[in-house]
XYZ file of C-alpha atoms in Angstrom:
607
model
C -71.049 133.873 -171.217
C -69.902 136.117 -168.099
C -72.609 138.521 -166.740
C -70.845 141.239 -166.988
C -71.834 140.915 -170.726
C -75.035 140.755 -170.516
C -77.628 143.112 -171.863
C -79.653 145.427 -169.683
C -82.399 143.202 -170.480
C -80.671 140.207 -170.139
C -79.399 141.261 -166.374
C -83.039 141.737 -165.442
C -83.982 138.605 -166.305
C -81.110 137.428 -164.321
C -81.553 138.601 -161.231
C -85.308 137.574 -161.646
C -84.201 134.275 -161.810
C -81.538 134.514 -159.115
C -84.271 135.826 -156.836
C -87.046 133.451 -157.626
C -84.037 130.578 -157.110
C -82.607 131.691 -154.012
C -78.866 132.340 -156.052
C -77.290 129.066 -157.239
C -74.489 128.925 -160.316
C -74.512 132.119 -162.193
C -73.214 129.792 -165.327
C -76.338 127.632 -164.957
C -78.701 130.170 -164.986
C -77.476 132.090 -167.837
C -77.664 128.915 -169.703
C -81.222 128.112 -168.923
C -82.021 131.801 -169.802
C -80.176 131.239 -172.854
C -82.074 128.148 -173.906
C -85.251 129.901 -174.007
C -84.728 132.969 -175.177
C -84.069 134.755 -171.524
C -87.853 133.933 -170.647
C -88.018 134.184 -167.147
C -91.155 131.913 -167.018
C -89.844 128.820 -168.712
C -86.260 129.103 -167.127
C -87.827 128.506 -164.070
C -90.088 126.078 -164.887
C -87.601 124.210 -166.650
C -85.381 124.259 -163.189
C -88.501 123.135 -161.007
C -89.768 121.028 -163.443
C -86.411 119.059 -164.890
C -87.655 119.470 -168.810
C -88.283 122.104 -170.775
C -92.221 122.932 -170.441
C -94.857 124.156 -173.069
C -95.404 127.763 -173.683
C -98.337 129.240 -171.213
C -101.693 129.279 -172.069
C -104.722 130.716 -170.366
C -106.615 128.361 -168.133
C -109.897 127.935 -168.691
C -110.923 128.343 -165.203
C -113.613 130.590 -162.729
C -112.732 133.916 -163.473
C -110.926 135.568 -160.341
C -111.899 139.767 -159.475
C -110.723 141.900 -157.595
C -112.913 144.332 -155.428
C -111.661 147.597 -152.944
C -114.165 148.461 -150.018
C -115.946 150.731 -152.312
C -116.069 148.172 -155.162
C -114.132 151.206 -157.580
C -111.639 148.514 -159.073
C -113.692 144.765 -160.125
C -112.357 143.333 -162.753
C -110.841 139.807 -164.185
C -107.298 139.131 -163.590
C -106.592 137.741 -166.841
C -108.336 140.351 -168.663
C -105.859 142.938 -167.504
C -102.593 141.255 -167.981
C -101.121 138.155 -168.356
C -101.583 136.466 -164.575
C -98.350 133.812 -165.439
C -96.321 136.850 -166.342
C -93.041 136.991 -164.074
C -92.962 140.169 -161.914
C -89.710 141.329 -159.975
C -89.382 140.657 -156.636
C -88.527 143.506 -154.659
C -85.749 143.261 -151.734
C -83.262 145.339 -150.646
C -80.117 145.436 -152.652
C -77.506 145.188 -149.694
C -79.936 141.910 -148.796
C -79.337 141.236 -152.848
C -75.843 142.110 -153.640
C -73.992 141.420 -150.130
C -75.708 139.092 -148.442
C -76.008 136.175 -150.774
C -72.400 135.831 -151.679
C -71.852 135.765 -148.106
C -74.572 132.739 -147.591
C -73.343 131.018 -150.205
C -69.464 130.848 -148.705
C -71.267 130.094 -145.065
C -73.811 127.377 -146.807
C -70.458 125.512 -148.655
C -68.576 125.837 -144.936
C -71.723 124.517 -143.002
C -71.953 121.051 -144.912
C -70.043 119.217 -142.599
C -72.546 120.618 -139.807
C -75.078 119.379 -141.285
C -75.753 116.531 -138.602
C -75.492 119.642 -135.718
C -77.881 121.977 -137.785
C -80.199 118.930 -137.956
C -79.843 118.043 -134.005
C -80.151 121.448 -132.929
C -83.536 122.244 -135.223
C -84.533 118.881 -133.647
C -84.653 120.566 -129.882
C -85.803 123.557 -130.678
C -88.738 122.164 -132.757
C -89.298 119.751 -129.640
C -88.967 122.513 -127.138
C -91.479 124.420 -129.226
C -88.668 127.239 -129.463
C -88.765 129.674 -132.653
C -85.570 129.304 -134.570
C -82.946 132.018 -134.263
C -82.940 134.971 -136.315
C -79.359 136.156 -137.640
C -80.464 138.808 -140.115
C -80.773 137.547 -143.562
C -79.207 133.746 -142.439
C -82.345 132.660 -140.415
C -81.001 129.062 -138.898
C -83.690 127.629 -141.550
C -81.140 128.813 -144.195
C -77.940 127.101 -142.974
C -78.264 123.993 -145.261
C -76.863 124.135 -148.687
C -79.599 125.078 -151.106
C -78.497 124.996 -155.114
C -80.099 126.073 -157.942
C -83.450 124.642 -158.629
C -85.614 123.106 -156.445
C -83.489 120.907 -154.992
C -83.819 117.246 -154.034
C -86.408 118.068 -150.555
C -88.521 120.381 -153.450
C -88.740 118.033 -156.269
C -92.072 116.814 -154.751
C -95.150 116.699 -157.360
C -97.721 116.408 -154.884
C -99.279 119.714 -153.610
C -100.340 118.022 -150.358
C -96.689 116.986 -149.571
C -95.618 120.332 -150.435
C -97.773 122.272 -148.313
C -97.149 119.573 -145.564
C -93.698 120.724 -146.068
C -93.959 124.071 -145.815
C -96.521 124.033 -142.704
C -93.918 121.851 -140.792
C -91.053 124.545 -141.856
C -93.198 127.520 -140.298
C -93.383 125.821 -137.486
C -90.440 125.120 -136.828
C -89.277 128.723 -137.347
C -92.096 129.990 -135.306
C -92.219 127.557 -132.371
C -95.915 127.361 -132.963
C -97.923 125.067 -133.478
C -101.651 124.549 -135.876
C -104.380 124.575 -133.803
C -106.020 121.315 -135.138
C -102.516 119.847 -133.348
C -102.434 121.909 -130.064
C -105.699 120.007 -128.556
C -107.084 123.345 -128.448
C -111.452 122.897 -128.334
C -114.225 125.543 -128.567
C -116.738 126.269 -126.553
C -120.508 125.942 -127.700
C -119.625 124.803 -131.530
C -122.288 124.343 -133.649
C -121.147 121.540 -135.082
C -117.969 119.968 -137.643
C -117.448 121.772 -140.666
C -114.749 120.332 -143.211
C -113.298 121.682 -146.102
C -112.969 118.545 -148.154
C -110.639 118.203 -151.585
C -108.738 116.056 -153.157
C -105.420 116.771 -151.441
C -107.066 116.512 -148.324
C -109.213 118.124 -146.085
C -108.491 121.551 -143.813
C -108.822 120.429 -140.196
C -111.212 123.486 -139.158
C -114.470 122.809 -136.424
C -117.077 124.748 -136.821
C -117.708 128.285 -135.435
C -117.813 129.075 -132.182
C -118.237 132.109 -129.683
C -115.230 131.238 -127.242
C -112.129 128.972 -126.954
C -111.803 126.646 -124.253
C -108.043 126.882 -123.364
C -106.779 123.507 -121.619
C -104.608 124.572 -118.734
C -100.906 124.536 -119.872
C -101.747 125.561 -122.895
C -102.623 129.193 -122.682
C -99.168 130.488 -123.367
C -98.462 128.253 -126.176
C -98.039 130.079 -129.671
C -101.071 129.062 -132.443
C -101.066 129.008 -135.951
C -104.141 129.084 -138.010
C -105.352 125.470 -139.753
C -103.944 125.518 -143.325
C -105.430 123.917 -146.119
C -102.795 121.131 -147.574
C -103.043 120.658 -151.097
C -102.889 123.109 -154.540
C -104.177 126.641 -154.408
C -106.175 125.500 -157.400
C -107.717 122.970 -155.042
C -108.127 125.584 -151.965
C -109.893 127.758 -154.313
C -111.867 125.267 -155.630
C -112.929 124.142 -151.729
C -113.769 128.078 -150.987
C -116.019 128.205 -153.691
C -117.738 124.993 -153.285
C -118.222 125.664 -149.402
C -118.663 129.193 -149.990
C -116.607 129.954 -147.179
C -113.715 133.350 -147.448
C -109.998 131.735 -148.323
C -106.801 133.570 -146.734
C -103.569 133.489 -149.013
C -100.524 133.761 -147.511
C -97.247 133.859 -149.367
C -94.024 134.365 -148.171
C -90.587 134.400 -150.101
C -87.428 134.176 -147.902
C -85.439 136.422 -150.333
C -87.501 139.178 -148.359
C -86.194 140.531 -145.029
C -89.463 141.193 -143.896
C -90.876 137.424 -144.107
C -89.336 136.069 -140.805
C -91.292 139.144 -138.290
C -94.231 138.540 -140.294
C -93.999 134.660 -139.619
C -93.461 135.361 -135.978
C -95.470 138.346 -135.532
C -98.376 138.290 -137.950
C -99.262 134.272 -138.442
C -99.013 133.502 -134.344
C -101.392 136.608 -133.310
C -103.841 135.278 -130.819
C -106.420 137.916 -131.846
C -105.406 137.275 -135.650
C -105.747 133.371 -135.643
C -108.655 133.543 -133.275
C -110.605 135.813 -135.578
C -109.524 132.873 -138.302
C -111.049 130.275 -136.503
C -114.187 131.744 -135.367
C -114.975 132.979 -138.657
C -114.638 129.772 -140.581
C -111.471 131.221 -142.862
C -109.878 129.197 -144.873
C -106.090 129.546 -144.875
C -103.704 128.909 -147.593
C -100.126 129.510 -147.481
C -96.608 128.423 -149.650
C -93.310 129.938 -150.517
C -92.374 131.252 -154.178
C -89.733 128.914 -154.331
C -92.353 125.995 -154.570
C -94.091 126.176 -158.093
C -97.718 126.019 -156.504
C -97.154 129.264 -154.970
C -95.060 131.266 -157.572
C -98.017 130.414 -159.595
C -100.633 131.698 -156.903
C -98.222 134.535 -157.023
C -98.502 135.484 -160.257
C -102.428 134.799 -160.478
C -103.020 137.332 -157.766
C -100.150 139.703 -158.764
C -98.393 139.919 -155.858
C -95.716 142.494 -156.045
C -93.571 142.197 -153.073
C -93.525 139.790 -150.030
C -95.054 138.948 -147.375
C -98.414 139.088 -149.430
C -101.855 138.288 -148.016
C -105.062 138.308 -149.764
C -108.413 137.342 -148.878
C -111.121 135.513 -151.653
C -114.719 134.494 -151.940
C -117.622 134.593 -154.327
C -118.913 137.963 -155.028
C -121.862 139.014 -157.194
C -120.537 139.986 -161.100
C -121.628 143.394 -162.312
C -124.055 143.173 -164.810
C -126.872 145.770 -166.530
C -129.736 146.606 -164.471
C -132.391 144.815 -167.128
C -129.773 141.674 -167.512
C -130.441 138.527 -165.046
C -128.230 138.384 -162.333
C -124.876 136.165 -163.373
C -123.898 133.530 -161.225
C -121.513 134.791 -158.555
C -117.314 134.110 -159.260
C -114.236 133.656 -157.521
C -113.042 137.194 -155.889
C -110.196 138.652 -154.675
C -111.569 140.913 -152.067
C -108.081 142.199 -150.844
C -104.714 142.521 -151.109
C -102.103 142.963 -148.083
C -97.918 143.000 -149.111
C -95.191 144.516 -147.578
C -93.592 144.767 -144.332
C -95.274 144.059 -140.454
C -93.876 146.438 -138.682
C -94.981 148.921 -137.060
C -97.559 146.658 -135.470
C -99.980 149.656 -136.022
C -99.741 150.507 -139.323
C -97.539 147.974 -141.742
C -99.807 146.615 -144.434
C -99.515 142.912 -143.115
C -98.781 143.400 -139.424
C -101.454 141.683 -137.686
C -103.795 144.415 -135.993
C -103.842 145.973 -139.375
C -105.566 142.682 -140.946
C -107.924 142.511 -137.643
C -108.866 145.677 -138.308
C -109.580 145.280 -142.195
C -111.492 141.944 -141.252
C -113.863 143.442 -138.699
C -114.509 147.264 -140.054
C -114.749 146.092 -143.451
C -114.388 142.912 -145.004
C -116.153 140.346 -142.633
C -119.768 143.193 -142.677
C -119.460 143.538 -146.396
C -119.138 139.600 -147.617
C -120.476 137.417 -144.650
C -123.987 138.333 -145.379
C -123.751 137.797 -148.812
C -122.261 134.387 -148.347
C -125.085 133.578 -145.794
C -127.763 134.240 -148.702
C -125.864 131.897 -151.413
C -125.722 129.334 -148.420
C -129.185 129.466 -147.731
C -129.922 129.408 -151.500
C -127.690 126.468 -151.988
C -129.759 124.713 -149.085
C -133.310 126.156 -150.263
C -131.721 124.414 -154.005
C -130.868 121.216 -151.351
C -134.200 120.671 -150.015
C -135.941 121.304 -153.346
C -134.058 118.632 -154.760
C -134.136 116.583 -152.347
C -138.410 116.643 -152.646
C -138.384 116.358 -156.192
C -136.527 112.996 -155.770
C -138.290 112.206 -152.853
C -141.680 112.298 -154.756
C -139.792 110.377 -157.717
C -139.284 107.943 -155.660
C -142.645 107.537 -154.287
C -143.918 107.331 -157.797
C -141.510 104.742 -158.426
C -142.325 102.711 -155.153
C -145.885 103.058 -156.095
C -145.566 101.935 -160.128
C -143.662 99.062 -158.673
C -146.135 97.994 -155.862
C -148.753 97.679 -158.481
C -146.508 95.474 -160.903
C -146.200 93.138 -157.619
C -149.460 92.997 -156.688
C -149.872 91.628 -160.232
C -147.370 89.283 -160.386
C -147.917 88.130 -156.789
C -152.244 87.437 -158.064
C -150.510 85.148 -160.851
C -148.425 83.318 -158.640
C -150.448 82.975 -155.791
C -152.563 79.777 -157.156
C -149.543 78.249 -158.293
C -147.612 78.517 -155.059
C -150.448 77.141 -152.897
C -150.428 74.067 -155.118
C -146.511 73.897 -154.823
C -147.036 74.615 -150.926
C -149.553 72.058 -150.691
C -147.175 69.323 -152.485
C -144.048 70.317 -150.486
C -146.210 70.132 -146.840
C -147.333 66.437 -147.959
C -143.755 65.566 -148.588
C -142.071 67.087 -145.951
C -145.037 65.534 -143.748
C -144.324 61.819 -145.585
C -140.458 62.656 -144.725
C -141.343 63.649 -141.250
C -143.182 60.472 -140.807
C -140.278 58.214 -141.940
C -137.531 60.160 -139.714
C -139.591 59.829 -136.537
C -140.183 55.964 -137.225
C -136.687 55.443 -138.044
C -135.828 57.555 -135.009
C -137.966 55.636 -132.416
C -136.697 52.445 -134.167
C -133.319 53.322 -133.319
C -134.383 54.937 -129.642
C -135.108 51.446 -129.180
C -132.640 49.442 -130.134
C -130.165 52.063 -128.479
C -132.207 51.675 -125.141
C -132.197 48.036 -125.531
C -128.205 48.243 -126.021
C -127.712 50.973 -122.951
C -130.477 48.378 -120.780
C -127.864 45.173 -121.372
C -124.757 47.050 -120.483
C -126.318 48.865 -117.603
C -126.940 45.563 -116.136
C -123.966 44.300 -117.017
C -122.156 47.397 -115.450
C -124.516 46.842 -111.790
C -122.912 43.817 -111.697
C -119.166 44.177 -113.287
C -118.797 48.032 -112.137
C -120.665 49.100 -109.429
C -118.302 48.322 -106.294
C -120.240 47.365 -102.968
C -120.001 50.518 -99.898
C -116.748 50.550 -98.218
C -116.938 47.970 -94.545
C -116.909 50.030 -91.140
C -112.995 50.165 -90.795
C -111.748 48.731 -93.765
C -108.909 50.837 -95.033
C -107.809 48.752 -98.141
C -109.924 51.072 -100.284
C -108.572 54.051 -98.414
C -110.654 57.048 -96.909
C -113.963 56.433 -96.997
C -116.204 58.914 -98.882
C -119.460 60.055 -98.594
C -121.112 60.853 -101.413
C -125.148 62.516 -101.975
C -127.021 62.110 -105.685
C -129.485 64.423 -106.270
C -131.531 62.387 -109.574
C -133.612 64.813 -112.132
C -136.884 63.283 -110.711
C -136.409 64.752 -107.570
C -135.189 61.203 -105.581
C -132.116 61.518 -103.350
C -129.689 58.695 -102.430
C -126.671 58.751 -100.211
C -123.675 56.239 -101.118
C -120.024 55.314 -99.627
C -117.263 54.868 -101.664
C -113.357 54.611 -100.992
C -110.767 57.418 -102.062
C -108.840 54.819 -104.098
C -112.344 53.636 -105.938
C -112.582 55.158 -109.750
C -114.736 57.715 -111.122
C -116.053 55.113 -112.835
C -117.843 52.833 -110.413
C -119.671 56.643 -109.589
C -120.689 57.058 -112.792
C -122.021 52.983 -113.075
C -123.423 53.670 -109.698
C -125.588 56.353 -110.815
C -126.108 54.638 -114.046
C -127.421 51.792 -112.394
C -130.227 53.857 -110.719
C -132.215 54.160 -113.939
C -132.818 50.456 -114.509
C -136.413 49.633 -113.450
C -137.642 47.578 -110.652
C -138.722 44.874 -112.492
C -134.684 43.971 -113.659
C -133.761 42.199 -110.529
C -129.640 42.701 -109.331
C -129.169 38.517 -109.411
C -130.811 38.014 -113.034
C -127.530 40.660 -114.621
C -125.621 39.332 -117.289
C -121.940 38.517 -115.842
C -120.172 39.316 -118.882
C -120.365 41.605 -121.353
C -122.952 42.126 -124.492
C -121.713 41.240 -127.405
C -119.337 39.534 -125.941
C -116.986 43.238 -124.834
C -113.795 43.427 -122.868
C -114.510 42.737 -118.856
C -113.981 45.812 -116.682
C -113.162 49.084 -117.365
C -111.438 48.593 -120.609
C -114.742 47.004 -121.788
C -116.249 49.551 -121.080
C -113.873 52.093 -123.184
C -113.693 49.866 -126.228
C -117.791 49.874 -126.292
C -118.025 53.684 -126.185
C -115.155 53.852 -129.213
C -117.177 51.206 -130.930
C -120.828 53.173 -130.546
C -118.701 56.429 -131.862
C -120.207 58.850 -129.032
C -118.840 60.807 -126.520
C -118.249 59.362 -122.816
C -120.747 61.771 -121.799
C -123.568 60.880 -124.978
C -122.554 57.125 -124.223
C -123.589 58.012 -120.206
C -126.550 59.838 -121.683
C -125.921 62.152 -117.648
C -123.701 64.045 -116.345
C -122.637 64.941 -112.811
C -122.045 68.333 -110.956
C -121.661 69.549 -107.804
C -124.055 70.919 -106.456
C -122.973 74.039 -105.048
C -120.941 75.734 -106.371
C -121.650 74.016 -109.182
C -118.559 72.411 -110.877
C -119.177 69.336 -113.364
C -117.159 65.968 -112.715
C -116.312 64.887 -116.310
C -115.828 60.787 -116.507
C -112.045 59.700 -117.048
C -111.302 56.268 -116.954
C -109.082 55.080 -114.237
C -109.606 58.165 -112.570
C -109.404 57.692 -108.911
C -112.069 59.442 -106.790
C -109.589 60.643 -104.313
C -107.679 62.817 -107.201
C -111.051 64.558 -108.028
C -110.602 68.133 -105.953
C -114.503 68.853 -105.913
C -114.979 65.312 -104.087
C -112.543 65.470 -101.412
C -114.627 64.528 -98.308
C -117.396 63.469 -100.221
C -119.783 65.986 -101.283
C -123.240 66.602 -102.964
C -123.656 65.713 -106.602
C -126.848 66.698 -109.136
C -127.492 63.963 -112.704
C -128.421 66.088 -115.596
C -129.904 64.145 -118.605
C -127.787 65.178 -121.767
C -129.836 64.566 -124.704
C -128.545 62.556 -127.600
C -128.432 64.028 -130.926
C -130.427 61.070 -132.316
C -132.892 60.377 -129.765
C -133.426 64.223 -128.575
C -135.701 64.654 -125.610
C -134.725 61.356 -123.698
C -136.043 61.887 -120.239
C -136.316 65.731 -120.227
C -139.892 65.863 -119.599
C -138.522 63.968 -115.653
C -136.146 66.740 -115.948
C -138.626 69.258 -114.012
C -139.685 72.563 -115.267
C -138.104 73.474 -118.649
C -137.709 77.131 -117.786
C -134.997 75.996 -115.172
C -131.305 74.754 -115.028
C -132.290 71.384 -115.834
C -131.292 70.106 -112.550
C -132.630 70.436 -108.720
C -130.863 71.082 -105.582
C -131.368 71.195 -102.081
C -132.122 74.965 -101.779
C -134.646 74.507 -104.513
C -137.411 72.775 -102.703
C-alpha cells in the first residue's frame, strides 16, 4: 500500500506513528497500522514491544488531579478522557516534511563513521563539552536509528532506561548530576532518600546554602533524577510525600535541545530543586515509560514539565475529609525561549515555584508529614506497651517454671559438683603421679647431661675451642652465675649448663651416671633421640628457656649449633632462664618465678 493512498484518517495515524518513531520504513509502518486496524496505540506498542499487545485497560491505580493556582480545574485524569489515548505531537512541518528525509540520507552515509561519531562523543563527554547543535541533526542524532526501538531501546528495565537517558542528557549538555559533581551543602539537616524498587534518587537533605569546592563553581549541574518507572517515581512521591518534577522531552521537537541546555542546567533552577527536596523525573517519548507518562498527564507538545504531589480531594462540607491523592499541580510545554517569558524557560518555572506553587503545597505537605509521624509515634507506643505486656506475661510463666525446676537442679548441681570433685581428685593424683615420675626421668638425664654435656671453662690461652666467651645467667630465683665457654662450643653444652644448675646440692658431680638412662645414645644425638622419644618440644623437654637480657631476644636450642654462629652471643653477653610450664605438670617452679604480675623473668635493672 503506497501512502499516497491512504485515507485522511489513515495519514494521521501515519504521521503519528512516524513522529512517535522518529521516521523509519514507510512500508513497515503502514503494515503495523494495518494489522491493527490503524490504532496508533497498539502499532506502537507492538514496535517497542516485539508482539502484538492486549487492548488497554484502565489501571486501577491512585487517582491523579489536576489543580490551577486558584484550584478552578481539579479533576481525575481518567475521568475526562482516556489517559493511554495517542495525542499528536506537534512540530513544525519544514522540521517534519524536509528535515527527516534529509537525516535519513545523512544517517545511511554516516554508518561507516560510526567509530569517529563514537570517538568524538567520547572527548566531548570527557571534556565535559555540550554536544554540537546543527539544527534539527544534533550530533546525538548522527547514528542510524530505524523503526522501533531499536537494539540500545529494547531494554525492559525502567532503571536501565532512565540510566540511559540521564547519561544521553549529559552528554548533550556537558553537565553533569549533582549527586556525581562532589558538590556538598552547607548546614544539612540530615540524608533523605527516595527509596523504590528501581533504585533510590541520590538527593541529601535540605539545606540553606551550597558549599561549592573550588574548581567546581563553573561547572554545569543537573538536578538528581530518579532512575526507575514513572509508576515507581510516583509511587516514591507519594510515599515520602515529597513534590515530583516530570520532565519529558521528544527530539522530534526543535525546541528540546535549548531547553536541555538552557532550562535543565539553570543554577537558580536546579538549586531551587535541591534545596526544596524535588523529586525529578525525566524520559524521552521514544522510550515506552515516558510515552506512557505522556499520555497520563496529557502532554500536548514538547518540552513538557509538570509538577505532582498529594493534595486534599474535594469533598461536601458535612462528608469526612478523604484521604489526600496523587496531583498534578502544573503543567509547563512548549518552547524556552525567551528566557523571560517561554512556558518552560527556566526563570519562568523559578518564578511559578516561589510565587505560587512551593507557598501553596509545602505547608500542606508539612501537616501530612507531621501526621504521618504523630501516626509513627502512636504506633510505635501501642507496640511498645504490647510488648511490655508480653515481657511481663512471660516473666511470670518463668518465674513459674524456674520455682519447679529450682529443687530439681540443686539436686542435679549437687550430683554433678561431687563428680566433677571425685574427677578432680583422680586428675590431680594421676597428675602428681606423673610430675613425679617425669621429675625422676628429667633428675637422671640432668645428671647424666652434667657429666656427658656440660664442657669444663675454656684454659687461659687455649685457642682449640676458639674465642673465648663470656657468658652471665640470670636464674628465676634471683641467683646470678658467670660462665666461659669457647665460640666453637654448641648451644647445647649452654643449655646443659644451665640445666645442670637446678639439680640440688645433695646430687654430688662424681656420683652422675656416665651413660645414659635407659640405656640412650651418648652425646648429643642421645640427647635428640630422648626428646623424639618423650614426644615434647626441645623447649617442654628443657622445661626453660633463654633470652637476652636486654634487648630481649630468645636463644632457641638447635642441636649442633655452634655458639659462635648465635648473633645475640657474639662477645658473650647476659642471658635470663624462664621456666616454661608443661602442659601436664602446669605450674612447675612458677611460684620461684617472682611476682606473677611481671615478665616472668628478672634482670639487672630490676633490682
Amino acid at each position: 500500500m503506497d501512502v499516497d493512498s491512504l485515507t485522511t484518517t489513515q495519514k494521521a495515524a501515519f504521521d503519528q506513528l512516524q513522529a512517535l518513531t522518529n521516521g523509519g520504513d514507510p512500508e513497515v509502518a503502514i503494515g503495523v497500522l494495518s494489522s491493527v486496524d490503524w490504532d496508533v496505540q497498539r502499532a506502537a506498542e507492538v514496535i517497542f514491544d516485539g508482539g502484538a499487545p492486549s487492548r488497554p485497560e484502565r489501571s486501577p491505580e491512585s487517582h491523579i488531579e489536576e489543580f490551577e493556582v486558584d484550584d478552578s480545574e481539579q479533576g481525575l485524569l481518567s475521568g475526562r478522557r482516556s489517559g493511554r489515548e495517542f495525542r499528536q505531537v506537534e512540530s513544525n512541518s519544514l522540521s517534519s516534511f524536509v528535515a527527516r528525509p534529509i537525516r535519513l540520507v545523512f544517517n545511511i552515509i554516516a554508518i561507516p563513521l560510526y567509530p569517529l561519531f563514537s570517538l568524538l562523543r567520547f572527548i566531548f563527554r570527557a571534556l565535559r563539552l555540550p554536544l554540537p547543535n546543527l539544527g534539527p541533526f544534533t550530533f546525538s542524532t548522527l547514528p542510524y536509528r530505524p523503526l522501533g526501538p531499536g537494539p540500545g531501546r529494547e531494554a525492559k528495565d525502567p532503571k536501565s532506561v532512565a540510566e540511559r537517558w540521564v547519561l544521553s542528557l549529559e552528554e548533550e549538555t556537558g553537565a553533569i548530576c549533582i549527586s556525581r559533581s562532589g558538590r556538598k551543602r552547607a548546614n544539612g539537616n540530615g540524608a533523605s532518600t527516595a527509596t523504590g524498587v528501581a533504585g533510590p534518587s541520590n538527593l541529601t537533605a535540605r539545606g540553606s546554602a551550597w558549599e561549592d569546592t573550588e574548581g567546581e563553581r563553573d561547572v554545569k549541574l543537573l538536578p538528581d533524577f530518579f532512575l526507575g518507572s514513572y509508576e515507581d517515581f510516583a509511587r516514591t512521591c507519594q510515599k515520602d510525600m515529597k513534590i515530583g518534577c516530570v520532565v519529558i522531552v521528544s527530539e522530534e521537537h526543535d525546541d528540546v535541545a535549548e531547553f536541555k541546555r538552557s532550562t535543565l542546567t539553570d543554577p537558580t533552577f536546579v538549586r531551587l530543586i535541591q534545596e526544596n527536596d524535588i523529586l525529578v523525573w525525566g524520559g524521552d517519548i521514544r522510550d515506552r515509560d515516558a510515552w506512557s507518562a505522556s499520555q497520563k498527564l496529557q502532554a500536548t507538545t514538547y518540552p513538557f514539565v509538570a509538577f505532582i504531589a498529594l493534595q486534599p480531594r474535594r469533598a461536601p462540607a458535612s462528608a469526612a475529609p478523604p484521604a489526600p491523592t496523587m496531583t498534578i499541580l502544573s503543567r509547563h510545554q512548549g518552547p524556552s525561549i525567551p528566557s523571560t517569558s517561554a512556558p518552560t524557560a527556566a526563570q519562568t518555572l523559578v518564578k511559578h515555584l516561589n510565587e505560587q506553587l512551593l507557598p501553596r503545597v509545602n505547608p500542606f505537605l508539612a501537616k501530612l508529614r507531621a501526621q504521618e509521624a504523630e501516626r509513627e509515634r502512636e504506633r510505635a507506643l501501642r507496640a511498645e506497651q504490647d510488648r511490655a505486656f508480653e515481657e511481663s506475661r512471660k516473666r511470670d510463666a518463668e518465674r513459674a517454671q524456674q520455682r519447679a525446676l529450682e529443687e530439681r537442679a540443686a539436686a542435679e548441681e549437687k550430683k554433678r559438683a561431687a563428680q566433677a570433685e571425685a574427677r578432680a581428685a583422680d586428675e590431680r593424683r594421676k597428675a602428681e603421679e606423673a610430675k613425679k615420675l617425669w621429675d625422676a626421668h628429667r633428675m637422671a638425664w640432668r645428671r647424666w647431661i652434667r657429666r656427658g654435656l656440660v664442657m669444663r671453662e675454656p684454659r687461659p690461652g687455649e685457642t682449640a675451642r676458639g674465642k673465648t666467651m663470656r657468658v652471665g645467667v640470670r636464674m628465676p630465683d634471683g641467683r646470678r652465675v658467670v660462665r666461659f665457654f669457647g665460640e666453637n662450643d654448641t648451644l647445647t653444652a649452654l643449655y646443659a649448663y644451665v640445666d645442670s644448675l637446678s639439680i640440688p646440692p645433695e646430687f654430688v658431680q662424681d656420683a652422675d651416671p656416665t651413660t645414659p638412662p635407659e640405656g640412650g645414645w651418648v652425646g648429643e644425638d642421645g640427647l635428640v633421640g630422648e626428646m623424639a622419644k618423650s614426644g615434647k618440644t626441645a623447649e617442654k623437654w628443657w622445661g626453660f628457656r633463654l633470652a637476652l637480657a636486654y634487648p630481649r631476644r630468645e636463644i632457641a636450642w638447635e642441636p649442633e649449633k655452634r655458639l659462635g654462629d648465635v648473633d645475640v652471643l657474639k662477645g658473650g653477653g647476659q642471658v635470663v632462664v624462664e621456666f616454661v610450664a608443661d602442659e601436664d605438670a602446669k605450674g612447675k617452679r612458677k611460684a620461684s618465678a617472682g611476682d606473677a604480675e611481671d615478665d616472668e623473668y628478672h634482670t639487672e635493672e630490676s633490682d
